[in-house]
XYZ file of C-alpha atoms in Angstrom:
485
model
C 156.137 98.675 136.264
C 155.204 101.855 137.027
C 151.786 101.710 134.659
C 150.864 98.657 136.883
C 150.984 100.798 140.080
C 147.616 102.447 139.452
C 145.942 98.844 138.583
C 147.304 97.225 141.395
C 146.053 99.955 143.882
C 142.804 99.540 142.341
C 142.501 95.820 142.616
C 143.145 96.263 146.244
C 140.762 98.221 146.718
C 138.175 95.791 144.812
C 139.806 92.702 146.947
C 139.270 94.532 150.403
C 135.607 95.022 149.234
C 135.097 91.755 148.362
C 136.533 89.903 151.189
C 134.416 91.703 153.175
C 131.714 90.501 151.441
C 133.182 86.731 151.572
C 134.388 87.057 154.879
C 131.203 85.926 156.674
C 131.063 82.715 158.611
C 128.975 80.453 156.623
C 130.898 81.297 153.516
C 133.435 78.682 153.443
C 134.288 75.682 151.550
C 135.872 72.221 152.216
C 138.449 71.078 149.417
C 140.522 67.818 149.991
C 139.569 68.023 153.676
C 141.036 71.317 154.057
C 138.825 74.277 155.303
C 139.028 77.352 153.016
C 137.443 80.563 153.606
C 135.099 82.012 150.321
C 137.426 85.166 150.117
C 140.264 83.748 149.160
C 139.055 81.855 146.326
C 137.950 85.101 145.185
C 141.171 86.820 145.306
C 142.854 83.912 144.190
C 140.584 84.284 141.145
C 141.307 88.090 140.830
C 144.956 87.619 141.170
C 145.162 84.998 138.068
C 143.173 87.817 135.781
C 145.856 90.583 136.877
C 148.309 88.338 136.092
C 147.237 87.628 132.933
C 146.252 90.859 131.949
C 149.819 92.387 132.896
C 151.515 89.431 130.431
C 149.489 90.280 127.585
C 151.219 91.535 124.825
C 149.567 94.970 123.200
C 150.641 94.803 119.882
C 150.665 91.818 117.399
C 153.725 91.207 116.152
C 153.981 91.751 112.072
C 153.822 89.341 109.807
C 156.937 88.313 107.427
C 156.163 90.319 104.291
C 155.272 88.704 101.020
C 158.055 87.635 98.546
C 157.839 89.344 95.082
C 157.190 85.930 93.711
C 154.285 85.503 95.972
C 152.855 88.540 95.281
C 153.046 87.896 91.396
C 151.151 84.454 92.186
C 148.507 86.281 93.979
C 148.240 88.581 91.198
C 147.977 85.934 88.739
C 145.197 84.082 90.601
C 143.064 87.138 91.410
C 140.211 87.357 89.641
C 138.169 90.939 89.640
C 134.592 90.541 90.471
C 132.124 92.046 87.060
C 131.068 95.750 86.860
C 127.876 94.692 85.623
C 126.139 90.935 85.843
C 125.871 89.149 82.875
C 123.242 89.667 80.056
C 120.732 86.455 80.352
C 120.621 84.677 77.197
C 117.702 85.696 74.613
C 117.515 89.032 77.064
C 116.184 92.141 74.427
C 118.934 94.575 74.215
C 118.510 96.478 71.111
C 115.831 98.682 70.556
C 113.942 100.176 67.762
C 116.380 103.311 66.736
C 113.924 106.551 65.778
C 115.298 108.398 62.663
C 112.702 111.414 63.185
C 111.065 113.331 65.493
C 108.748 111.300 68.181
C 105.401 112.350 66.656
C 102.086 110.720 65.960
C 104.149 109.108 63.304
C 107.685 108.414 62.924
C 110.020 106.683 61.116
C 112.140 103.588 62.009
C 114.130 101.641 59.636
C 113.642 104.099 56.805
C 109.709 103.320 57.333
C 106.593 104.994 58.474
C 105.099 103.810 61.341
C 102.163 104.958 63.886
C 103.804 105.749 66.849
C 102.020 104.565 70.755
C 105.702 104.589 72.406
C 106.008 108.327 73.092
C 104.603 110.259 76.059
C 103.532 113.290 73.489
C 100.450 113.865 75.454
C 99.487 117.012 73.598
C 100.762 116.352 70.545
C 103.122 119.402 70.742
C 106.340 117.601 68.952
C 106.659 119.710 65.885
C 104.292 122.547 67.162
C 105.487 125.751 64.914
C 105.141 128.109 67.903
C 107.519 125.991 70.051
C 110.026 125.365 67.484
C 110.319 129.126 66.174
C 110.334 130.247 70.411
C 113.431 127.911 70.423
C 115.453 128.892 67.328
C 115.161 132.303 69.175
C 116.486 131.490 72.221
C 118.964 129.529 70.708
C 120.030 132.373 68.603
C 120.090 134.853 71.950
C 121.777 132.309 74.290
C 123.262 129.532 72.474
C 122.499 125.671 73.077
C 123.507 125.366 76.995
C 123.942 127.304 80.200
C 127.237 125.642 81.197
C 127.009 125.897 85.044
C 124.675 124.729 87.809
C 121.640 127.621 88.693
C 123.547 128.516 92.005
C 127.132 129.335 90.040
C 126.353 131.492 87.178
C 123.683 129.165 85.480
C 120.273 131.363 86.096
C 118.964 132.773 83.077
C 116.603 135.165 82.922
C 113.968 132.619 80.767
C 114.449 130.111 84.056
C 113.128 132.538 86.006
C 110.243 133.362 83.658
C 109.803 129.372 83.298
C 109.322 129.058 86.854
C 106.864 131.981 87.573
C 104.816 130.603 84.788
C 104.671 126.862 86.277
C 103.453 128.818 89.408
C 101.073 131.068 87.914
C 99.530 128.241 86.338
C 99.199 125.697 88.821
C 98.496 128.473 91.565
C 101.238 127.836 93.729
C 103.520 130.537 95.303
C 106.649 129.543 93.841
C 108.692 126.954 91.748
C 111.505 125.454 90.969
C 113.255 123.919 87.836
C 115.528 120.738 87.519
C 117.670 120.112 84.382
C 116.322 116.409 83.966
C 112.876 115.324 84.200
C 113.850 111.941 85.744
C 116.262 113.172 88.680
C 113.322 115.937 89.481
C 111.665 113.253 92.466
C 114.721 111.346 93.451
C 116.199 114.589 94.435
C 113.604 116.325 95.996
C 112.634 113.620 98.332
C 115.963 113.299 99.523
C 116.216 117.376 100.390
C 113.501 116.668 102.405
C 113.092 113.473 104.120
C 116.010 112.197 106.194
C 117.487 109.252 108.004
C 114.846 108.591 111.051
C 111.890 110.156 109.385
C 108.767 107.776 107.887
C 107.599 107.949 104.577
C 104.660 105.909 103.764
C 104.291 104.825 99.738
C 102.594 102.992 97.385
C 103.880 99.685 96.250
C 103.496 100.584 92.839
C 105.697 103.898 92.361
C 108.019 103.897 89.766
C 111.799 103.741 89.363
C 112.547 107.260 90.106
C 110.198 107.685 92.802
C 111.907 104.305 94.424
C 115.791 105.904 94.037
C 114.524 108.917 95.938
C 112.991 106.942 98.593
C 116.316 104.930 98.746
C 118.617 107.928 98.940
C 116.866 109.570 101.703
C 117.709 106.713 104.052
C 114.192 107.209 105.831
C 112.202 104.406 107.127
C 109.670 103.434 104.304
C 106.675 101.483 104.502
C 104.715 100.568 101.567
C 100.847 99.958 101.167
C 98.807 98.089 98.528
C 98.382 99.761 95.333
C 96.012 102.458 94.969
C 93.950 100.859 97.966
C 92.748 103.505 100.903
C 91.999 100.940 103.152
C 95.423 99.594 102.715
C 97.000 103.647 103.388
C 94.725 103.866 106.188
C 95.476 101.083 107.722
C 99.600 101.532 107.475
C 98.764 105.388 108.675
C 96.770 104.119 111.906
C 99.582 100.985 112.655
C 102.232 103.740 112.356
C 100.448 106.628 114.600
C 98.564 105.093 117.060
C 99.758 105.026 120.343
C 103.106 105.931 119.544
C 104.515 108.907 120.723
C 107.631 108.776 118.739
C 105.832 109.320 115.765
C 104.384 112.298 116.635
C 107.554 114.240 117.200
C 109.058 112.952 113.683
C 108.637 113.983 109.967
C 106.181 111.926 108.274
C 105.495 111.699 104.518
C 102.918 109.756 102.005
C 104.250 109.453 98.544
C 102.030 108.739 95.435
C 101.729 109.033 92.187
C 98.907 111.663 90.256
C 98.595 108.549 87.745
C 101.208 105.494 88.204
C 103.517 104.919 84.883
C 103.420 100.811 86.294
C 99.770 100.620 85.987
C 97.595 103.717 84.084
C 95.922 104.009 87.350
C 94.950 107.575 88.762
C 95.668 107.984 92.535
C 92.286 109.297 94.563
C 93.504 112.854 96.082
C 90.409 113.337 97.963
C 90.572 110.258 99.933
C 94.718 110.943 100.518
C 94.136 114.565 101.411
C 91.630 113.222 104.124
C 94.119 110.522 105.610
C 97.042 113.450 105.741
C 95.397 115.284 107.944
C 94.012 112.730 109.760
C 97.104 111.871 110.811
C 99.158 114.611 110.670
C 101.085 113.551 107.847
C 102.336 115.781 104.442
C 101.931 114.576 100.398
C 104.319 114.200 97.924
C 102.621 114.178 94.982
C 104.486 112.685 91.501
C 102.619 114.509 88.343
C 104.975 113.739 85.427
C 101.830 111.824 83.726
C 99.007 114.319 84.944
C 100.311 117.981 84.464
C 98.923 118.857 80.727
C 96.545 116.026 80.956
C 94.550 115.909 84.211
C 91.893 118.702 85.287
C 89.031 120.852 83.173
C 92.177 123.145 82.035
C 95.119 120.363 82.448
C 96.085 121.788 85.724
C 97.074 118.440 87.272
C 95.419 115.898 89.759
C 94.471 118.456 92.238
C 92.050 120.225 89.868
C 90.789 117.048 88.557
C 89.327 116.171 92.090
C 88.636 119.973 92.845
C 91.231 119.524 95.730
C 92.802 122.653 96.634
C 96.295 123.086 95.940
C 98.108 124.759 99.388
C 96.153 120.852 100.523
C 99.361 119.059 98.887
C 103.101 119.957 100.393
C 104.998 119.074 97.378
C 104.170 118.401 93.486
C 106.938 117.526 91.130
C 106.628 116.972 87.461
C 108.830 116.080 84.507
C 107.975 118.575 81.763
C 109.125 115.477 78.949
C 105.782 114.159 78.347
C 102.614 116.698 78.028
C 104.830 119.640 77.236
C 107.553 118.014 74.772
C 110.394 119.354 76.174
C 112.753 118.620 79.159
C 113.554 119.017 82.567
C 111.360 119.000 85.478
C 110.051 121.023 88.276
C 108.911 121.039 91.719
C 106.317 123.727 92.988
C 104.655 124.250 96.406
C 105.309 127.287 99.281
C 107.895 129.767 99.163
C 109.811 128.103 101.833
C 109.494 124.708 100.261
C 110.857 125.961 96.812
C 113.892 128.340 98.931
C 115.082 124.975 100.755
C 116.014 123.310 97.477
C 117.956 126.133 95.776
C 120.615 124.970 98.824
C 119.980 121.451 99.491
C 118.329 119.540 96.405
C 121.356 117.653 94.995
C 119.723 117.793 91.308
C 119.331 121.246 91.310
C 123.009 122.543 92.930
C 125.068 120.329 90.958
C 123.642 119.548 87.724
C 124.172 122.101 85.039
C 120.853 124.320 84.200
C 118.039 123.211 81.759
C 119.263 124.780 78.708
C 117.256 127.831 77.671
C 115.587 126.873 74.790
C 114.522 123.897 76.631
C 112.834 126.160 79.118
C 111.473 129.068 76.471
C 109.602 125.828 75.318
C 108.075 124.594 78.415
C 106.887 128.675 78.882
C 105.448 128.344 74.709
C 103.688 124.719 75.719
C 101.861 126.135 78.723
C 101.007 129.499 76.458
C 99.520 126.973 73.772
C 97.654 124.819 76.746
C 95.950 128.191 78.248
C 95.140 129.152 74.172
C 93.652 126.061 72.988
C 92.060 124.033 75.692
C 90.352 122.350 72.813
C 93.756 120.101 72.823
C 92.369 118.419 76.086
C 88.774 117.574 74.544
C 90.751 115.799 71.774
C 93.252 114.005 73.824
C 90.342 112.785 75.924
C 88.304 111.715 72.884
C 91.114 109.235 71.603
C 91.613 107.651 74.821
C 88.073 106.942 75.314
C 88.193 105.572 71.773
C 91.384 103.683 72.054
C 89.874 102.083 75.615
C 86.570 101.068 73.275
C 88.662 99.879 70.231
C 91.069 97.656 72.753
C 88.265 95.654 74.835
C 88.117 92.117 74.073
C 91.558 91.997 73.265
C 92.562 88.222 72.847
C 94.903 87.507 75.994
C 94.908 91.204 77.528
C 92.946 93.299 79.743
C 93.005 96.626 80.693
C 93.977 97.589 83.745
C 94.629 101.400 83.509
C 91.933 104.504 84.509
C 89.729 105.647 81.661
C 90.779 108.862 81.750
C 94.439 107.661 81.569
C 96.860 108.572 78.327
C 98.319 105.481 79.567
C 96.468 102.461 78.351
C 97.958 99.520 80.094
C 97.538 96.069 79.060
C 98.383 92.837 81.110
C 98.368 89.444 80.853
C 94.596 87.845 81.659
C 96.482 84.649 82.726
C 100.079 85.298 83.845
C 102.806 82.545 83.070
C 103.839 82.526 86.864
C 106.889 84.297 85.399
C 107.470 87.856 84.994
C 110.383 87.060 82.672
C 108.524 84.876 80.472
C 105.562 87.186 80.745
C 107.786 90.365 79.618
C 109.020 87.929 76.668
C 105.660 87.393 75.608
C 104.759 91.098 75.865
C 108.011 92.146 74.068
C 107.139 89.448 71.196
C 103.612 91.304 70.524
C 105.506 94.914 70.646
C 108.332 93.409 67.999
C 105.983 91.477 65.528
C 102.913 94.996 65.637
C 106.022 96.870 64.409
C 107.448 94.441 62.205
C 104.225 93.065 60.376
C 101.979 96.282 60.830
C 104.137 99.394 61.208
C 102.725 100.249 64.618
C 105.130 101.179 67.291
C 104.299 100.072 70.800
C 106.448 98.872 74.032
C 106.371 96.689 77.003
C 106.897 98.246 80.218
C 110.715 97.126 80.976
C 112.262 97.221 84.149
C 115.964 97.067 84.970
C 117.538 95.535 87.536
C 116.911 98.230 90.284
C 113.457 98.674 89.866
C 111.493 96.744 93.041
C 108.154 97.345 91.554
C 106.368 94.078 92.009
C 103.233 94.933 89.784
C 102.554 92.887 86.702
C 104.364 93.939 83.721
C 102.202 94.787 80.713
C 101.601 96.826 77.693
C 101.729 100.476 77.259
C 100.068 102.464 75.108
C 100.517 106.179 75.025
C 97.351 108.575 73.469
C 98.025 111.880 72.075
C 95.517 114.253 71.043
C 97.664 114.014 67.606
C 96.559 110.517 66.952
C 93.648 110.094 64.291
C 91.174 107.654 64.423
C 92.489 105.640 61.791
C 95.833 105.692 64.093
C 93.254 104.233 66.823
C 91.934 101.871 64.928
C 95.340 100.287 62.849
C 96.752 99.875 66.685
C 93.630 98.287 68.026
C 93.317 95.944 64.837
C 97.209 95.134 65.175
C 97.391 94.731 68.564
C 94.137 92.268 68.630
C 95.662 89.888 65.375
C 99.310 89.656 67.125
C 98.275 89.204 70.602
C 95.739 86.197 69.233
C 98.162 84.401 67.467
C 101.238 85.020 70.655
C 99.132 84.274 73.341
C 96.938 81.649 71.876
C 98.309 78.944 74.239
C 97.211 80.965 77.167
C 94.031 82.193 76.261
């Protein structure tokens, strides 16, 4: 009752105010011929509510504990959810196994095959100078660093590699990551947070998608490589939106899209970025060492000053034929990641011999610019040879080392389309010893672009290799896609 006294006092004060309001001459009601003042009705209702609240129990009585028999019965009936969804019938989960280095020619099942499935763009796999540098590094440092960069995992070759990449690209600083695909999905969450706005191309590959998801930012997609759609999206987000002016805003694109082989128009992107005051995050895994007069990437290709791009990331497992990745930009951009990027802070650092291989690969590119001419010649020749392939059409850019072929007529089902493309790849390997791949996507990949066949062109391919893959692809696709041509 002591606890209820303050409530009663407060209620009495409220009743006094309500009674004054309802004690007007006209606030009366007639119930069964009896005149009742309005304030009496209100007071009665309040009293009922107070009594109800005071009589309620503040706790729920404990339920009767289950017996041992009941517990056993529940355990017998319980079926846990599967850790992963069931594999669909007919799904191809066994991939060809390489038995030698993934060069222009490799060995599968004891047989030499022509390899167009590895992104060995500069043909540096098996390069003697790079191998010698790796052997020397192994003898000096061993295999691994045995720790993250901030916890005794930093070795002098890591700093040498970061300085080499920054000097090559003309940026103030760069930072190494130990795994190529983790670079972009560690960098994005390091800068983009909840409440920020990210405008991204709908064709970005899974690693970029994962970074967007981990950032918890508001993500808005624009049509694939469509600058009119990008301009419309930026205008819609910023026009009359005072809140958007006060938060961080980013544009995320790939230089060469893994899912289409298209090249992003960087000059137009930079123009829109400056007009609407956004920052640009550029993923250059397939353009670093490929595009531009000296292989410095998309900025050199378009003649855009490198400092116009806020953040650049790239994996080193393609053109440089090593592993790991890097992010480059201003000193502030790089320093921020050393304490806030999960892929850098918590992963064991890049094995020293791989950092040494990256330095050697960049040195090779600087000393042998003719390798880029060989690569472009092979790309142009394969484009020409594959024109008119039955049932397939090239959707990639003429300078892209990824030649992407999609079905001219889709079946209407992505799974069925992919099944046809994988059948083509399997038959080419089995019948003609030509190794290519279809653009498989995991269940986590949300890209809505059409699936296709990806051919990775290398400077190490010969004219006979290109002639062989084109003739095989034309023959097999004509057979497999005969009902869809």
